[in-house]
mmCIF file of C-alpha atoms in Angstrom:
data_model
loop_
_atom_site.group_PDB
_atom_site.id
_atom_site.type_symbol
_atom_site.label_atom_id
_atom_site.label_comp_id
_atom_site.label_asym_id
_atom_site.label_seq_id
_atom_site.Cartn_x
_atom_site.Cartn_y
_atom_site.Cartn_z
ATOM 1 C CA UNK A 1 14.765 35.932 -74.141
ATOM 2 C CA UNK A 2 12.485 37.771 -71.283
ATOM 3 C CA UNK A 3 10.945 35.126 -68.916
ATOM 4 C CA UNK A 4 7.181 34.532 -69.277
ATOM 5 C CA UNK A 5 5.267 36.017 -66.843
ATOM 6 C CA UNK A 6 1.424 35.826 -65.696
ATOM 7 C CA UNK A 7 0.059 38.709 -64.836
ATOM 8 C CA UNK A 8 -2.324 39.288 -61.744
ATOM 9 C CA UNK A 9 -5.252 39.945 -64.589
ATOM 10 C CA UNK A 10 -4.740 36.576 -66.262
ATOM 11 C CA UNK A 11 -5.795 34.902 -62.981
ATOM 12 C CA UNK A 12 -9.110 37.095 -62.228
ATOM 13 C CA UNK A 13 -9.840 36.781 -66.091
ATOM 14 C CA UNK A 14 -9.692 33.321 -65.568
ATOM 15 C CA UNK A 15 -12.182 33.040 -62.777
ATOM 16 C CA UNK A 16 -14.678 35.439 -64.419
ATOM 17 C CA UNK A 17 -14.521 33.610 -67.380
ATOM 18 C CA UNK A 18 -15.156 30.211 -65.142
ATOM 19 C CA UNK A 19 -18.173 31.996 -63.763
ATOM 20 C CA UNK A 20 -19.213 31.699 -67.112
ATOM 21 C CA UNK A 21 -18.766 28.036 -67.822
ATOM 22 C CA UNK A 22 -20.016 27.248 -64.306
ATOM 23 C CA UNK A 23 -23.888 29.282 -65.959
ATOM 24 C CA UNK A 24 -22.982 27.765 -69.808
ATOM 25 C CA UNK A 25 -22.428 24.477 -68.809
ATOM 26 C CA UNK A 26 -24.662 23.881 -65.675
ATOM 27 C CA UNK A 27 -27.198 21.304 -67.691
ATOM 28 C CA UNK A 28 -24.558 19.459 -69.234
ATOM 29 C CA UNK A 29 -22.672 18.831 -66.108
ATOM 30 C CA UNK A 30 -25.751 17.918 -64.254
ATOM 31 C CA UNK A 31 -26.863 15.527 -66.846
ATOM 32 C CA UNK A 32 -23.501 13.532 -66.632
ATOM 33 C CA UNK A 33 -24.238 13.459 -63.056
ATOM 34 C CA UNK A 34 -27.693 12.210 -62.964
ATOM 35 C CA UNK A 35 -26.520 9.338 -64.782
ATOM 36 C CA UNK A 36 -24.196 7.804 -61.981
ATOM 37 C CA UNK A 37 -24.682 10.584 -58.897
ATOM 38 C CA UNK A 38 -26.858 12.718 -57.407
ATOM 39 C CA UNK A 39 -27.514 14.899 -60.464
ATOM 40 C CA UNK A 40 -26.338 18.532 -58.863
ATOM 41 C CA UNK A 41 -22.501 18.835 -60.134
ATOM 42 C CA UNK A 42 -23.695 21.425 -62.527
ATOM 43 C CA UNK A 43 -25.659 23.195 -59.984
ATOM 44 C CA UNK A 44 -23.706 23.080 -57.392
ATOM 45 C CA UNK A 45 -20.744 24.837 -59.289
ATOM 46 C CA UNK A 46 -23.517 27.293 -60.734
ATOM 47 C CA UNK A 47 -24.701 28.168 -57.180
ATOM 48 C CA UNK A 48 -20.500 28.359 -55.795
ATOM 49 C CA UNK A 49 -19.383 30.619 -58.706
ATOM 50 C CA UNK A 50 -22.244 32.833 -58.891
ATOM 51 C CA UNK A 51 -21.488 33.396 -55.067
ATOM 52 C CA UNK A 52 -17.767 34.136 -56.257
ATOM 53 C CA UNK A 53 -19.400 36.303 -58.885
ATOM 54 C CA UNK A 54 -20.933 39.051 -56.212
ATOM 55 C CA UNK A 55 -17.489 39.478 -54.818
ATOM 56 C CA UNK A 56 -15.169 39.474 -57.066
ATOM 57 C CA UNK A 57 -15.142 42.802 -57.769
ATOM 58 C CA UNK A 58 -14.221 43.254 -53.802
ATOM 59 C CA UNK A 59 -11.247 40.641 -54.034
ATOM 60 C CA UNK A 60 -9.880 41.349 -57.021
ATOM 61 C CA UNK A 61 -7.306 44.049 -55.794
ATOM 62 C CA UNK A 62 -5.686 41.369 -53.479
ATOM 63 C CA UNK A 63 -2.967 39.584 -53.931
ATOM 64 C CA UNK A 64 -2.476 35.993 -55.735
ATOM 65 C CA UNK A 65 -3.038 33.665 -52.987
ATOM 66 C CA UNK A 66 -5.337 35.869 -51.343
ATOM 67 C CA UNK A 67 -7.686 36.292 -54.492
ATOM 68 C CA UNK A 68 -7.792 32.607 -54.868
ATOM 69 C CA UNK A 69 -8.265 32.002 -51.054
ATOM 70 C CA UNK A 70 -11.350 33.807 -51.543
ATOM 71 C CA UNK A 71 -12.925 31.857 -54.190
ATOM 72 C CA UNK A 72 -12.295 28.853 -52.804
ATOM 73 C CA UNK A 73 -13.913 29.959 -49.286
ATOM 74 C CA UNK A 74 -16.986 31.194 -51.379
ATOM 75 C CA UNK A 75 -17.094 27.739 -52.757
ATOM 76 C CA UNK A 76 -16.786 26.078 -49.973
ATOM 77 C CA UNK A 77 -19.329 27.628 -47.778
ATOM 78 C CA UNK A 78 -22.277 27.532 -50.649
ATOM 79 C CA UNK A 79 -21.592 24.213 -52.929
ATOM 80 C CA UNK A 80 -22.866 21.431 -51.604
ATOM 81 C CA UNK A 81 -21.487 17.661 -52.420
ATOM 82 C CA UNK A 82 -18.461 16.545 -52.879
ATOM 83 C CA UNK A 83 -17.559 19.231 -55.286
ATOM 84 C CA UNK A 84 -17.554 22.146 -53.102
ATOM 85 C CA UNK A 85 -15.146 21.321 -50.440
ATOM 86 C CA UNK A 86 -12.586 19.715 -53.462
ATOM 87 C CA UNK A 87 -12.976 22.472 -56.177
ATOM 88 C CA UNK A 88 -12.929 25.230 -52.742
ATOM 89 C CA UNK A 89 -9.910 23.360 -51.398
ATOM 90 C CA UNK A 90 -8.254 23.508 -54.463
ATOM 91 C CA UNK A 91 -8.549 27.206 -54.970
ATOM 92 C CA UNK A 92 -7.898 27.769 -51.413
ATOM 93 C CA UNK A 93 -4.676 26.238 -51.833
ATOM 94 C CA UNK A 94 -3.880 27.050 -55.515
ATOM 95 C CA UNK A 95 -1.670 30.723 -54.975
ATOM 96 C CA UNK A 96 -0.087 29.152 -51.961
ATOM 97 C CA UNK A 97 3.697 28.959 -53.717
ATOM 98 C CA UNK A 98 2.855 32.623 -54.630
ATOM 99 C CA UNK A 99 2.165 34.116 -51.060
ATOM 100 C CA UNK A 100 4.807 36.140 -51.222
ATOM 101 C CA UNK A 101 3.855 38.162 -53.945
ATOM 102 C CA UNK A 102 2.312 41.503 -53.745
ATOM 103 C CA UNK A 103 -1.098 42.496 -55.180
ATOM 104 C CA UNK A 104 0.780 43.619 -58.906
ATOM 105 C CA UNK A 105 3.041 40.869 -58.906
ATOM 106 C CA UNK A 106 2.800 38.467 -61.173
ATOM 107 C CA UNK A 107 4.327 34.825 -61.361
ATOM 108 C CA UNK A 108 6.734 32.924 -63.435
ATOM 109 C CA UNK A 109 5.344 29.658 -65.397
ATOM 110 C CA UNK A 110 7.977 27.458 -62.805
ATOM 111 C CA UNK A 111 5.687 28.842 -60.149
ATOM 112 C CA UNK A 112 1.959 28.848 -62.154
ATOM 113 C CA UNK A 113 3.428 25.078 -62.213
ATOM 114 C CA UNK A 114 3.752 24.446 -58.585
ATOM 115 C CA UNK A 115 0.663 26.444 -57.996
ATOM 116 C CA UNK A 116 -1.377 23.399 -60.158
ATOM 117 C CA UNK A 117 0.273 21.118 -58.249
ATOM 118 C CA UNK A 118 -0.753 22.583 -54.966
ATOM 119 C CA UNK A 119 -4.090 22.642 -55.882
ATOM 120 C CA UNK A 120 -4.288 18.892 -56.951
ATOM 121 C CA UNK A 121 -2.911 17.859 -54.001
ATOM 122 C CA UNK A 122 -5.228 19.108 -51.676
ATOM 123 C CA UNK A 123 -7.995 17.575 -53.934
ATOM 124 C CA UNK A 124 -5.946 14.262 -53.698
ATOM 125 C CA UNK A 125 -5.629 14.922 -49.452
ATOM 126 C CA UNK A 126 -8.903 16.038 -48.643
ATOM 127 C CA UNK A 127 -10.521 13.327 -51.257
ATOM 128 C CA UNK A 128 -8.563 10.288 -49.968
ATOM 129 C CA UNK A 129 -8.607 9.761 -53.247
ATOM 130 C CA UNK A 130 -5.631 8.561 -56.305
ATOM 131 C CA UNK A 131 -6.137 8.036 -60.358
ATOM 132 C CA UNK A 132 -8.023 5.285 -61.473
ATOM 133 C CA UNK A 133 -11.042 5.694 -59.094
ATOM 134 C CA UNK A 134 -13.302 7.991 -61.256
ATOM 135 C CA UNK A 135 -13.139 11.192 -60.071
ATOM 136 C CA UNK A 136 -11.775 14.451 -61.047
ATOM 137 C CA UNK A 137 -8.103 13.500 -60.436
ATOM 138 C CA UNK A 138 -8.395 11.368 -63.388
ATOM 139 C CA UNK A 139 -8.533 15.249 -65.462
ATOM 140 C CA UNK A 140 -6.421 16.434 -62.960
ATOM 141 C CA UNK A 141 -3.156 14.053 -62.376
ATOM 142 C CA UNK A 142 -2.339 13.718 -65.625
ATOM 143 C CA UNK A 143 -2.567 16.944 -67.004
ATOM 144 C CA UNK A 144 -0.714 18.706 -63.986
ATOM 145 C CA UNK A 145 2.471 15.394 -64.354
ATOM 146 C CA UNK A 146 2.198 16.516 -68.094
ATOM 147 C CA UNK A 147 2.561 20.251 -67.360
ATOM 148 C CA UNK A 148 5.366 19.192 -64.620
ATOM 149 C CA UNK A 149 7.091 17.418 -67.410
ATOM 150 C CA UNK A 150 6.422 19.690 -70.062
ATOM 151 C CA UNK A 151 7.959 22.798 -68.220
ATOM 152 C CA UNK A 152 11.045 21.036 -67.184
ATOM 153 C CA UNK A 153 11.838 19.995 -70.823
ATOM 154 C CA UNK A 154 11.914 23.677 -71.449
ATOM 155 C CA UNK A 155 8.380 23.614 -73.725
ATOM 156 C CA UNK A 156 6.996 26.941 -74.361
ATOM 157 C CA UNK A 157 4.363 27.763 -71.583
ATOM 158 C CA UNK A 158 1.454 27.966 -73.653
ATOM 159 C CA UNK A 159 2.752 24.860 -75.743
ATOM 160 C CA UNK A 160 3.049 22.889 -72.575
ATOM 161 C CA UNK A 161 -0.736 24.146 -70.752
ATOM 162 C CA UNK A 162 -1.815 22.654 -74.574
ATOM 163 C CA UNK A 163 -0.660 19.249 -74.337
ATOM 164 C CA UNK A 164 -1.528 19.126 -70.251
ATOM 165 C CA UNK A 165 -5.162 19.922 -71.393
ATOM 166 C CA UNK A 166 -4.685 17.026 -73.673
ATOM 167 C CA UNK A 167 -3.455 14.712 -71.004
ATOM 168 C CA UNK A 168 -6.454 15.973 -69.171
ATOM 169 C CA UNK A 169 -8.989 15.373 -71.473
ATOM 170 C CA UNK A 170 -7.587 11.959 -72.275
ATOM 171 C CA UNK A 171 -8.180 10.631 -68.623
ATOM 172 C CA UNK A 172 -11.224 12.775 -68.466
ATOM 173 C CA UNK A 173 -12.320 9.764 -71.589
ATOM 174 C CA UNK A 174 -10.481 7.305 -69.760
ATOM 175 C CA UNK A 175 -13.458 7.090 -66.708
ATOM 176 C CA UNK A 176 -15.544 5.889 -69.254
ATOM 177 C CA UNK A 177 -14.083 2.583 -68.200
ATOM 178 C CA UNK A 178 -13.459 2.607 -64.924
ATOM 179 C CA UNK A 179 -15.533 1.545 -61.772
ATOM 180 C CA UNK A 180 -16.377 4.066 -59.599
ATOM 181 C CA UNK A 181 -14.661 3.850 -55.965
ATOM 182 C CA UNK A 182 -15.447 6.761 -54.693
ATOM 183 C CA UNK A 183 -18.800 9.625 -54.158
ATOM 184 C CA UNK A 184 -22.097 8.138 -55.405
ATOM 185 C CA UNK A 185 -21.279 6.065 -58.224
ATOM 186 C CA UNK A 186 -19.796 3.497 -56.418
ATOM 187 C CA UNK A 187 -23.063 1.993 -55.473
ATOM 188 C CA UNK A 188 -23.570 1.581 -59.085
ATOM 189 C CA UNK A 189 -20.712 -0.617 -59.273
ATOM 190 C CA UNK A 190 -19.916 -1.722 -63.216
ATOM 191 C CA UNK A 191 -23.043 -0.357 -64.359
ATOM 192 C CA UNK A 192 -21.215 3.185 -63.779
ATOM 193 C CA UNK A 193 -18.813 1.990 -67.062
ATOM 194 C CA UNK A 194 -20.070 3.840 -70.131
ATOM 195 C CA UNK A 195 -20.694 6.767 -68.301
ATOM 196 C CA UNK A 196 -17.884 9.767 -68.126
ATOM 197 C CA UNK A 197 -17.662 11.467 -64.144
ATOM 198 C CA UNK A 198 -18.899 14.747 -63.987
ATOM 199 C CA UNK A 199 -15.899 15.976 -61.684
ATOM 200 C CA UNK A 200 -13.564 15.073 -64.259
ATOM 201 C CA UNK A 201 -15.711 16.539 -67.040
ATOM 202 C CA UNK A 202 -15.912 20.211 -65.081
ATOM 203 C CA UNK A 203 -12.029 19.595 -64.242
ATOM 204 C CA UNK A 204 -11.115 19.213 -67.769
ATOM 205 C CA UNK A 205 -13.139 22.486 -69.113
ATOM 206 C CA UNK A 206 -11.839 24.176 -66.441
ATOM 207 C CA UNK A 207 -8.370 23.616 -67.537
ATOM 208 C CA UNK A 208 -8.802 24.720 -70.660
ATOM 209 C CA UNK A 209 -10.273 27.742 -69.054
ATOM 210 C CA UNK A 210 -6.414 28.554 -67.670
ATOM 211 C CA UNK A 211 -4.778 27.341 -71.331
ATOM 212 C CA UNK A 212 -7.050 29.423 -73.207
ATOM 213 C CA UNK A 213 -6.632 32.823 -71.125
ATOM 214 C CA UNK A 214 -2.713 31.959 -71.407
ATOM 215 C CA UNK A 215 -0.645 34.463 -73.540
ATOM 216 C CA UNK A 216 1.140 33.373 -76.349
#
């Protein structure tokens, strides 16, 4: 059996199809946000990926990591909030495990596993933040353990992105019911219950974003 490989093309499809989202799903991600923050997630990622949008024709001949580095500089230097700096971190560090690779190269699902958790853990360094504290780590920690735990039971890659995006969207529900201890919804203190958090809304779509380019 051949070993599954991702291509260089699955990972810019994946970021022109999340300058998409970031323009489909601007209102609704600002809308969770103006309930418990300061109402610009939505925005903010529409501003960062339509900056990402300009170039990416420029970048997209690079390699891996420094494809990704790019995006996450572009969202860095133009989103504003808390977003920018986590989702540009994140990106910024997300083909790190790949920097060997060439420009054609593409990676096994072992590494596309390491690069998730990379990325998360920059978000989790640069955030201060853990689980459990409303935020998009809540998406993000369990669906990247799951996808950890998935690959090393031998689960067929796409099989194993599925049920990570599951994980994901379960503690995406799960802020629901948490206090906020982090960002702007802290002040809110229990009145922020009821409400999901934007970051782990946007992380959760954006996962699927990488499951759903995935080939079988």
């Amino acid at each position: 059996m051949s070993e599954y490989i991702l291509e260089k093309d699955y990972f810019v499809k994946v970021i022109r199809d999340l300058i998409v989202l970031a323009e489909d799903r601007k209102d609704y991600f600002t809308e969770l946000d103006s309930a418990i923050g300061d109402g610009d997630h939505g925005i903010n990622l529409s501003i960062g990926f339509r900056e990402v949008s300009k170039n990416i024709e420029t970048w997209k001949d690079d390699s891996i990591k420094d494809f990704y580095k790019e995006v996450g500089k572009a969202l860095l230097d133009k989103v504003g909030g808390s977003s920018g700096p986590l989702y540009g971190s994140f990106f910024m560090k997300f083909g790190i495990p790949v920097k060997t690779k060439g420009p054609d190269e593409g990676v096994t699902f072992g590494e596309f596993v390491e690069m998730m958790e990379s990325g998360v853990a920059v978000i989790k360094k640069r955030g201060k933040s853990t689980t459990g504290e409303k935020t998009m780590l809540d998406t993000f920690v369990p669906a990247v353990e799951t996808l950890r735990a998935e690959y090393e039971k031998g689960t067929p890659a796409k099989e194993a992105m599925a049920k990570a995006v599951e994980a994901g969207k379960a503690g995406l529900e799960s802020t629901r019911n948490i206090v906020a201890t982090k960002g702007r919804a802290m002040r809110l203190g229990e009145r922020a219950i009821g409400h999901l958090d934007p970051g782990a809304a946007s992380a959760a779509e954006i996962l699927e974003v990488f499951y759903n380019n995935m080939p079988d």
